PDB file of C-alpha atoms and ligand atoms in Angstrom:
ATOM      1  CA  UNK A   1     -37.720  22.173 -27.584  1.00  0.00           C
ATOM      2  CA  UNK A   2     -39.663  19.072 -27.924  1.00  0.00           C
ATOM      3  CA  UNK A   3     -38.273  15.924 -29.896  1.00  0.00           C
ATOM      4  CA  UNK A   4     -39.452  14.959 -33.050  1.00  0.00           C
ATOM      5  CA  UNK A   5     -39.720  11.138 -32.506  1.00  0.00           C
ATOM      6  CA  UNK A   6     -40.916  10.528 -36.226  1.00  0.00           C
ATOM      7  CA  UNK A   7     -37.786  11.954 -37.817  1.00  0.00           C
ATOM      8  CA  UNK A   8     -34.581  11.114 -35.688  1.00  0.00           C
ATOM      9  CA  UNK A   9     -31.458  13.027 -36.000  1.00  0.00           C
ATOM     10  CA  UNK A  10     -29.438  12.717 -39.240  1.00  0.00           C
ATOM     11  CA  UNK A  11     -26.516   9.903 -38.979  1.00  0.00           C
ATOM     12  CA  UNK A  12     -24.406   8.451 -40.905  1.00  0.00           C
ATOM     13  CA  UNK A  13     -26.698   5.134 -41.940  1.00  0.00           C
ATOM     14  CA  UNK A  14     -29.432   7.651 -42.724  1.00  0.00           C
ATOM     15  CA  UNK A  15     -30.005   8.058 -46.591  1.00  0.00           C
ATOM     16  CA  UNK A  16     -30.386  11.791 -45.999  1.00  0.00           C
ATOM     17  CA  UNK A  17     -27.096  11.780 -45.009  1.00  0.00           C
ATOM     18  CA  UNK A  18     -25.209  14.046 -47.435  1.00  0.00           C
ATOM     19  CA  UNK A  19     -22.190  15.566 -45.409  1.00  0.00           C
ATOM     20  CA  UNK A  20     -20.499  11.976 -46.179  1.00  0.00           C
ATOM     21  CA  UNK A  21     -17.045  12.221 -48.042  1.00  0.00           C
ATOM     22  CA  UNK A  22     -17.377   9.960 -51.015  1.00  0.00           C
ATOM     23  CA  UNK A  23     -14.793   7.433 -51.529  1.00  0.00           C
ATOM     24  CA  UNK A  24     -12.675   7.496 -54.274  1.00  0.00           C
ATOM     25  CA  UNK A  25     -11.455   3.739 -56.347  1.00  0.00           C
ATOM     26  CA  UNK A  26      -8.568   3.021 -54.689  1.00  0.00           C
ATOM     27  CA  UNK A  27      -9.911   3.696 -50.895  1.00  0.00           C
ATOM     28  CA  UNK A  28     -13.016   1.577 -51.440  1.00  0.00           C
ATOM     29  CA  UNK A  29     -10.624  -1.332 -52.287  1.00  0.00           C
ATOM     30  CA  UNK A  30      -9.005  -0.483 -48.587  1.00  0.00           C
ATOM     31  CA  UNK A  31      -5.575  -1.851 -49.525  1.00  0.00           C
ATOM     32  CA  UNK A  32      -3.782   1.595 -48.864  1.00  0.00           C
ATOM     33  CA  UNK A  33      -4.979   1.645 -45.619  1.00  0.00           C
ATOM     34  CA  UNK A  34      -4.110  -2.163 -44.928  1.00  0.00           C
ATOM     35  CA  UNK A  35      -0.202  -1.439 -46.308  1.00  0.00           C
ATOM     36  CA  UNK A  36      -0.583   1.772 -43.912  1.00  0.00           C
ATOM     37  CA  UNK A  37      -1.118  -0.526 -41.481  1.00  0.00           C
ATOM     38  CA  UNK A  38       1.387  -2.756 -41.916  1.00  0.00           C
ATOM     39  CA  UNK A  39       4.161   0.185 -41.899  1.00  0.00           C
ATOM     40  CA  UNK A  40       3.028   1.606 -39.232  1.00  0.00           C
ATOM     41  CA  UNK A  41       3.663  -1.756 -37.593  1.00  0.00           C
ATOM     42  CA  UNK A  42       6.740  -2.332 -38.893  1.00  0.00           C
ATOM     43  CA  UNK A  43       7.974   0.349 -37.473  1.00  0.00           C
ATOM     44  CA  UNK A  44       7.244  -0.191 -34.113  1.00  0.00           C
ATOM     45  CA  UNK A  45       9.224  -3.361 -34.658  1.00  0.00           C
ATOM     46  CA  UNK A  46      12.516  -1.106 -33.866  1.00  0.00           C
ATOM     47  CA  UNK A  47      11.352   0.948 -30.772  1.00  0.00           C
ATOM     48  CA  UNK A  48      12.434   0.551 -27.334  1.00  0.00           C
ATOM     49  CA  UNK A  49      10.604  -2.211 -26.013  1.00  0.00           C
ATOM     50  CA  UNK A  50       8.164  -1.228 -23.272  1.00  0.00           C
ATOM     51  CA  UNK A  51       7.500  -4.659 -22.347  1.00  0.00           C
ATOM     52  CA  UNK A  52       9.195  -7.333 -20.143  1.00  0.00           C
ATOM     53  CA  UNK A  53       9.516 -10.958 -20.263  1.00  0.00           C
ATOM     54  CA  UNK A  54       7.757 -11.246 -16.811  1.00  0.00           C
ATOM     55  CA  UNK A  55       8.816 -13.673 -14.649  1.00  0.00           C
ATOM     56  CA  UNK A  56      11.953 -13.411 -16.678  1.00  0.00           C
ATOM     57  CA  UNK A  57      13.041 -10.547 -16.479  1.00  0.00           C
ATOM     58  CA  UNK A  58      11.428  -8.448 -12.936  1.00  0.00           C
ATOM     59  CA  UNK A  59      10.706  -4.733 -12.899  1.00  0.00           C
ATOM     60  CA  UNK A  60      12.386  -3.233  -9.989  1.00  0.00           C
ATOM     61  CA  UNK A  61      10.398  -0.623  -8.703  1.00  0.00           C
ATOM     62  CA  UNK A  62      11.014   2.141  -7.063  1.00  0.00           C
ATOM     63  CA  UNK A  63      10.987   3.990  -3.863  1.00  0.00           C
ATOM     64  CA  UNK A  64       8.017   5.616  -4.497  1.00  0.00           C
ATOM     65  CA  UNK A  65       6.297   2.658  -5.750  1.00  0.00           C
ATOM     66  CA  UNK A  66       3.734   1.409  -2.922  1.00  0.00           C
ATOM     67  CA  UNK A  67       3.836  -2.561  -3.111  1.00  0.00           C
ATOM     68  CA  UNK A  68       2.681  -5.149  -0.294  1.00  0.00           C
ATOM     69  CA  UNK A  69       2.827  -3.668   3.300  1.00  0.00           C
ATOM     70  CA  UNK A  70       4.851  -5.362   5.361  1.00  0.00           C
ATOM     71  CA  UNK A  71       6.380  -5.169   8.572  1.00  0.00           C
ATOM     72  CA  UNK A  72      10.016  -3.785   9.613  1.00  0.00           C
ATOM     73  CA  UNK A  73      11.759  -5.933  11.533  1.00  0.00           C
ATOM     74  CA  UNK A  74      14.618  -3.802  13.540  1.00  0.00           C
ATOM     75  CA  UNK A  75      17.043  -5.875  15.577  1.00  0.00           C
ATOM     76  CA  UNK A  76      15.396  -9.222  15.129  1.00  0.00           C
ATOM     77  CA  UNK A  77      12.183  -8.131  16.276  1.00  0.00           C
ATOM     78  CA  UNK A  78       8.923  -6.140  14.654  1.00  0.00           C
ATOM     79  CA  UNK A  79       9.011  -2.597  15.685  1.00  0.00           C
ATOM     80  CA  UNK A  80       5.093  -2.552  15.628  1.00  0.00           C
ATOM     81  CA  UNK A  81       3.698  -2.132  19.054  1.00  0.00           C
ATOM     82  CA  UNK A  82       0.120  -3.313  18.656  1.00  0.00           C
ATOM     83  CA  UNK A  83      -1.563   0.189  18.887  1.00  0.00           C
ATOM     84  CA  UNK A  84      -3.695  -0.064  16.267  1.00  0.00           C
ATOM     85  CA  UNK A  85      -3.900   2.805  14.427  1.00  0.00           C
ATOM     86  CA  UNK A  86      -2.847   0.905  10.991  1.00  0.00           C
ATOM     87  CA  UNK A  87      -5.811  -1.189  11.913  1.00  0.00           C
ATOM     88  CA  UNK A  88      -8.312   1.810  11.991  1.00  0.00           C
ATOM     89  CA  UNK A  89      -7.424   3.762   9.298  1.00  0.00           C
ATOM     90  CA  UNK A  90      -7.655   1.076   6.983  1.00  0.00           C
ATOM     91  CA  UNK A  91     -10.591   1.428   4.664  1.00  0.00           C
ATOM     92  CA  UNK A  92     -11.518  -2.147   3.637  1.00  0.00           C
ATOM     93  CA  UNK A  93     -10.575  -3.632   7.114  1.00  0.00           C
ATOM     94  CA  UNK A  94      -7.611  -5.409   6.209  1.00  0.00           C
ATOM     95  CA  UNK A  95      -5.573  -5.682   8.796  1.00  0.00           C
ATOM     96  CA  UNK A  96      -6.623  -7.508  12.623  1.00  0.00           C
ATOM     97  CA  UNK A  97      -4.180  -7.983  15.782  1.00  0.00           C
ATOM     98  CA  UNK A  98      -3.956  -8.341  19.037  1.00  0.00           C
ATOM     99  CA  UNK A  99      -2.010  -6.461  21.530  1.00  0.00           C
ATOM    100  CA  UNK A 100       0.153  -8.274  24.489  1.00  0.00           C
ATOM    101  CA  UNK A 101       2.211  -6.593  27.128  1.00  0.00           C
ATOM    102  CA  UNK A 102       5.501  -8.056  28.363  1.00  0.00           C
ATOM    103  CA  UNK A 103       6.015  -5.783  31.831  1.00  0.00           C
ATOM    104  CA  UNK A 104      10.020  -7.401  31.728  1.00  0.00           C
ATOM    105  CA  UNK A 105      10.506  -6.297  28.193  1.00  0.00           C
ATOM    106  CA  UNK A 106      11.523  -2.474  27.646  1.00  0.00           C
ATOM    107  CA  UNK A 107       9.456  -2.860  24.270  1.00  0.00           C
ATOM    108  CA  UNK A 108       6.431  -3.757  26.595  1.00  0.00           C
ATOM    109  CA  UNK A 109       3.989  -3.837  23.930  1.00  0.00           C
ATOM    110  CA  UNK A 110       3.744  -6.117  20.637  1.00  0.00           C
ATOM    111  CA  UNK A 111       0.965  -7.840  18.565  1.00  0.00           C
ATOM    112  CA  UNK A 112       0.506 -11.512  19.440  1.00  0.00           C
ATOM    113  CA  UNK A 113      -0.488 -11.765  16.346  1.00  0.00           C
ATOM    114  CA  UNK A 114      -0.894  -9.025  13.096  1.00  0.00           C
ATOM    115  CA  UNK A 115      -2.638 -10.733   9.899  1.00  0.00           C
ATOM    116  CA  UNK A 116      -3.704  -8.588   6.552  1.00  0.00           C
ATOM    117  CA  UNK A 117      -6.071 -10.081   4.346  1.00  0.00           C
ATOM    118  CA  UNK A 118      -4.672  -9.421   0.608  1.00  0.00           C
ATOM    119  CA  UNK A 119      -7.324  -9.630  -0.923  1.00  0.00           C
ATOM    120  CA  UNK A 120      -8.905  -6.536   0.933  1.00  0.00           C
ATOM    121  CA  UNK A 121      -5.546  -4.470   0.798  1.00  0.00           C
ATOM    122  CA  UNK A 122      -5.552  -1.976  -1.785  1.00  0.00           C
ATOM    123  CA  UNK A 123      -2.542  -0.738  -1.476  1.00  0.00           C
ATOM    124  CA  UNK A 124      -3.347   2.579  -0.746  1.00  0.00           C
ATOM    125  CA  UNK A 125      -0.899   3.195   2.172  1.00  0.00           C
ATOM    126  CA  UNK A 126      -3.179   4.501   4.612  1.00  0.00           C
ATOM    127  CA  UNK A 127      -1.353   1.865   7.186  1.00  0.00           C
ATOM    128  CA  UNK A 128       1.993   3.622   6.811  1.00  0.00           C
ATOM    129  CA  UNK A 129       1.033   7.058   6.663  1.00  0.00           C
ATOM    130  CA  UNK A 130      -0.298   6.492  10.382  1.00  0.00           C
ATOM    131  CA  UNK A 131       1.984   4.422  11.668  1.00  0.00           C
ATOM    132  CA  UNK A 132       3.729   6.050  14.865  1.00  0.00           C
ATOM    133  CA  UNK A 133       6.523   3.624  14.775  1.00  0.00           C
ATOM    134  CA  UNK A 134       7.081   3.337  11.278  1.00  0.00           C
ATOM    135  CA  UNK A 135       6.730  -0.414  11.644  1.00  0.00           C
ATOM    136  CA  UNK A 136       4.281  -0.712   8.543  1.00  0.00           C
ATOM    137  CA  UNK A 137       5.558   0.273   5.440  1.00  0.00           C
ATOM    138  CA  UNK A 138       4.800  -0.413   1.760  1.00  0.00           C
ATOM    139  CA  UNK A 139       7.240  -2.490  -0.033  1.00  0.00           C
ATOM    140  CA  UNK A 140       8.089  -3.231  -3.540  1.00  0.00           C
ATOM    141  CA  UNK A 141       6.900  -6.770  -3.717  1.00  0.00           C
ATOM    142  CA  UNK A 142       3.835  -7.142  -6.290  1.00  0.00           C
ATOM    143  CA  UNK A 143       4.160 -10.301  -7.182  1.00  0.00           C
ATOM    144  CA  UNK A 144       1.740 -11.971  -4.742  1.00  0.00           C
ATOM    145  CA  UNK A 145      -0.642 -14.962  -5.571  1.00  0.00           C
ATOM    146  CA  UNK A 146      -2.534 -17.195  -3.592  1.00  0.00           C
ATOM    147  CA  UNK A 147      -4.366 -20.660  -4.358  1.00  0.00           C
ATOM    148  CA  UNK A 148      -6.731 -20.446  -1.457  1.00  0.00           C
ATOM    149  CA  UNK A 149      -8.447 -17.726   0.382  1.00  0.00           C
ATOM    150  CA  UNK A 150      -6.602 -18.585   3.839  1.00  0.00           C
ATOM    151  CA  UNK A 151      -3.540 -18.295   2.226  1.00  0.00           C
ATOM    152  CA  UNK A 152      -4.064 -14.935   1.382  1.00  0.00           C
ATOM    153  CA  UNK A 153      -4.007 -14.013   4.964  1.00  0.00           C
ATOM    154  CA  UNK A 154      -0.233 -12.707   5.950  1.00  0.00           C
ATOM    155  CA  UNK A 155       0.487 -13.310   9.415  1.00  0.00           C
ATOM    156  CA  UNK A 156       3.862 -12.521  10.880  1.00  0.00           C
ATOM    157  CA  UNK A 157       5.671 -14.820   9.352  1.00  0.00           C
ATOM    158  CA  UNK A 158       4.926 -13.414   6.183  1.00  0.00           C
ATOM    159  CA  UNK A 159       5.022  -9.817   6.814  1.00  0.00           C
ATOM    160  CA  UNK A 160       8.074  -8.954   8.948  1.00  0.00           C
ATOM    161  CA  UNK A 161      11.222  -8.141   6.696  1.00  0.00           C
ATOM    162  CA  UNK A 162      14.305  -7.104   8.616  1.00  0.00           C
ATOM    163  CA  UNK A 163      14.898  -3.260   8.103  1.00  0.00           C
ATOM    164  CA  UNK A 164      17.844  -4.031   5.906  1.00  0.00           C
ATOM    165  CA  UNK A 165      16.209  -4.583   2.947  1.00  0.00           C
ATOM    166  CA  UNK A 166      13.755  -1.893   3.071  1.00  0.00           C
ATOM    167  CA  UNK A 167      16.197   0.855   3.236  1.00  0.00           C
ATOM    168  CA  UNK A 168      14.691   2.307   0.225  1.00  0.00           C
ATOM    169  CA  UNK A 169      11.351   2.959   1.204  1.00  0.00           C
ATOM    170  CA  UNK A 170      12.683   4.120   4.721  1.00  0.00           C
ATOM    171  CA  UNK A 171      14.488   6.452   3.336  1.00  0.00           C
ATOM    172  CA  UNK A 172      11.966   7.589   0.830  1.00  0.00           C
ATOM    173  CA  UNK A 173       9.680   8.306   3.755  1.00  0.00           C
ATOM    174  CA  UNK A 174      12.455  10.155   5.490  1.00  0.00           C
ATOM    175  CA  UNK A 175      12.895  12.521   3.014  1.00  0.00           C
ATOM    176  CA  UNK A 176       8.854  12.893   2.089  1.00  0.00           C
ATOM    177  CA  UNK A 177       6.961  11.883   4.417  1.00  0.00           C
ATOM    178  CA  UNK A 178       8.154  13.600   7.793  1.00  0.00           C
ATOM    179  CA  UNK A 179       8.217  17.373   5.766  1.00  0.00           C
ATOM    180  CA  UNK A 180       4.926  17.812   6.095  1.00  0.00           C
ATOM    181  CA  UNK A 181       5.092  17.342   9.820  1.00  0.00           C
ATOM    182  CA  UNK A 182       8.134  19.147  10.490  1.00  0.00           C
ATOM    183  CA  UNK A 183      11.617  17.874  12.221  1.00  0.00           C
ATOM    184  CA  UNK A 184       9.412  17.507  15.651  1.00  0.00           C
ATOM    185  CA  UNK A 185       7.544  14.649  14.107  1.00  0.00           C
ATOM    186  CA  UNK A 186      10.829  12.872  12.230  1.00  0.00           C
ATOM    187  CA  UNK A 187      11.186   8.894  13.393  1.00  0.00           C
ATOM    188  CA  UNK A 188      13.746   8.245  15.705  1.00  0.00           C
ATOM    189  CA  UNK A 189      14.981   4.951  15.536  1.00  0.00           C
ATOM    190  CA  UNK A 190      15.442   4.800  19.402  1.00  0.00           C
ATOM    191  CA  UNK A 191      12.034   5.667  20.201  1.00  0.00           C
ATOM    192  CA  UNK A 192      10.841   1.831  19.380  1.00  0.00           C
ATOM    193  CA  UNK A 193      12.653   0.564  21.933  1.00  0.00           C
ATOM    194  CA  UNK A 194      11.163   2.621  24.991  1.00  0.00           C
ATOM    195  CA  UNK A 195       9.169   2.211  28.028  1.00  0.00           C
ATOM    196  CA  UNK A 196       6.536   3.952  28.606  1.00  0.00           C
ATOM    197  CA  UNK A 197       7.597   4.133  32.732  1.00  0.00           C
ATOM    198  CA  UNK A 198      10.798   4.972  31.212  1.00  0.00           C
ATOM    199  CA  UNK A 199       9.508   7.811  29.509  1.00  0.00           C
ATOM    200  CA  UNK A 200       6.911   9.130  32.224  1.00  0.00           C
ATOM    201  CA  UNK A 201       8.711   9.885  35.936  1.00  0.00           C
ATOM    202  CA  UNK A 202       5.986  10.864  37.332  1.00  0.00           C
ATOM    203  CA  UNK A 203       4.989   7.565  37.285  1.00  0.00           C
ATOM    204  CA  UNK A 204       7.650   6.127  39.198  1.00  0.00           C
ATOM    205  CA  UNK A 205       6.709   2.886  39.658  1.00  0.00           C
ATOM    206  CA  UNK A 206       7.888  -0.515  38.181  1.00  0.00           C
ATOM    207  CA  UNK A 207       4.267  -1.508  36.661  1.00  0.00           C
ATOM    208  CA  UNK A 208       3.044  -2.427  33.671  1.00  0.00           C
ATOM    209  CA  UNK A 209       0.149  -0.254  32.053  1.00  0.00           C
ATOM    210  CA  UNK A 210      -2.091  -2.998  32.699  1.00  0.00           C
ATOM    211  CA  UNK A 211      -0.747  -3.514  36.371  1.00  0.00           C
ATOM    212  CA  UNK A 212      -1.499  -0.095  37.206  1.00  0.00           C
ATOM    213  CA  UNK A 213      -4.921  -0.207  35.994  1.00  0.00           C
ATOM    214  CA  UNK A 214      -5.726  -3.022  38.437  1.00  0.00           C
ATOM    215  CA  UNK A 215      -4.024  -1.516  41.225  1.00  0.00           C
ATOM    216  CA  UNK A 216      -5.902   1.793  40.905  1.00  0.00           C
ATOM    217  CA  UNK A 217      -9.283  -0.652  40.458  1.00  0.00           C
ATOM    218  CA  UNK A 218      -8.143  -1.795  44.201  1.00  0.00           C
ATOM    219  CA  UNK A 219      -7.460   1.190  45.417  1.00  0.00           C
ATOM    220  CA  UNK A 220     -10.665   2.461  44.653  1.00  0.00           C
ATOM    221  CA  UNK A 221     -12.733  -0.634  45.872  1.00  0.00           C
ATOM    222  CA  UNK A 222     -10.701  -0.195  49.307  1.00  0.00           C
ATOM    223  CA  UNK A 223     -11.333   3.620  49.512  1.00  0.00           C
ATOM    224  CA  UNK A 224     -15.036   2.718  48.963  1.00  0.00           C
TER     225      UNK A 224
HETATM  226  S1  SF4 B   1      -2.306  -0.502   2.136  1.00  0.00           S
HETATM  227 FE1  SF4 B   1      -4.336   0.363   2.605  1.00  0.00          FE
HETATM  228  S2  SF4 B   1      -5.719  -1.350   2.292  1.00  0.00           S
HETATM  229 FE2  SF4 B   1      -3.670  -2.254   2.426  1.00  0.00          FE
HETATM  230  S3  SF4 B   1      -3.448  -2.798   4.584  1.00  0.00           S
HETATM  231 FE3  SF4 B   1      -2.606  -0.715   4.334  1.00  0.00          FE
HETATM  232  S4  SF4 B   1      -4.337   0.669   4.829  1.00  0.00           S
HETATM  233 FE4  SF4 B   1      -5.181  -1.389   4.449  1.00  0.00          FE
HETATM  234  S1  SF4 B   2       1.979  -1.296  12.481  1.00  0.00           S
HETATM  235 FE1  SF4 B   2       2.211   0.755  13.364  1.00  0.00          FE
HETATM  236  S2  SF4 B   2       0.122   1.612  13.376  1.00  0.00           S
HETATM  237 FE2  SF4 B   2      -0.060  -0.611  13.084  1.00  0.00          FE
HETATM  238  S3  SF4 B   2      -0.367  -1.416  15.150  1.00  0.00           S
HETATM  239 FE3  SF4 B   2       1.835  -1.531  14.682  1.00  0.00          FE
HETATM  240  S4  SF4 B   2       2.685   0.376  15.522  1.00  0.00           S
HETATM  241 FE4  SF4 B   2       0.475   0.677  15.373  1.00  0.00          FE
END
């Protein structure tokens, strides 16, 4: 049906307008309503407060609650072993490292260096879901400002919090996170602290990943 442009649809400015409930003395002086007001006000005045007297008085969240990611720190040390994965799956491209070996070390792997950029983190816990080591997780700190825009990169120093005082969240993730997976996919603590020529015998040799690499690259060149 086609729109009648010289008539418009009735409202309630229009003079035409005759649906309108007329107002009797008393509501076209509005002070009922204001007094309404007012009561309805007052009694608010005795409900629980909602509110808190921030910085006061903090909120503590909880486990659920997905604050700043951080990292774990287990045994004076971050469990993180540079793999990446936190790195990829996050959507605004928060997080950068780089990766360094140690062939003495049984950890062997770590991040020289791990930064996230706060202001691109949304806090959408991406990082943790993927993490194989359960070195990222989300913590309950929220009250995070910054004066400059370097500042609001975290490096290491910022983000690794000994395990201790995350218990919460690990826990929380113990109990919610692994049941979707199943016990085969549950964290074990121990696993952190591996080596990979540890873990593979067939291997059996004392070489780094990297060391390995160049010694099949030699092999090769010789057999050619
Ligand atoms: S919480 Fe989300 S946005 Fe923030 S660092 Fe982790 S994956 Fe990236
Ligand atoms: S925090 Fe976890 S996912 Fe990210 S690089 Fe470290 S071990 Fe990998």
């Amino acid at each position: 049906m086609s729109q009648n442009l010289e008539k418009p649809v009735l409202n309630a400015l229009s003079k035409d307008y005759d649906k309108e409930r007329k107002l009797n003395a008393l509501e076209r002086i509005y002070l009922p309503e204001i007094f309404k007001g007012m009561w309805y006000t007052f009694k608010q005045m005795f409900q629980p407060k909602a509110t808190m007297m921030y910085p006061e008085e903090r909120w503590d969240p909880p486990a659920i609650f997905r604050g700043r990611p951080v990292l774990v720190k287990d045994n004076g040390r971050e469990r993180c072993v540079a793999c990446g994965l936190c790195a990829r799956a996050c959507p605004p491209l928060a997080i950068s490292m780089q990766a360094n070996e140690d062939a003495q070390d049984e950890k062997e792997r770590f991040p020289d260096f791990f930064e996230i950029n706060m202001l691109r983190c949304i806090y959408c816990g991406l990082c943790e879901e993927v993490c194989p080591e359960e070195a990222i997780v989300m913590s309950k700190d929220y009250d995070i400002t910054f004066k400059t825009r370097e500042d609001a990169v975290y490096g290491k120093d910022r983000l690794l919090i000994p395990k201790e005082d995350l218990t919460e969240r690990l826990d929380y993730l113990r109990e919610n996170k692994n049941k979707q997976f199943g016990k085969f996919w549950d964290f074990q603590e121990e696993n952190n602290i591996h080596s990979v020529r540890n873990r593979d015998k067939r291997w059996e040799t004392s070489l780094s990943l990297v060391e390995m690499l160049e010694a099949k690259r030699e092999q090769e060149k010789t057999a050619n």
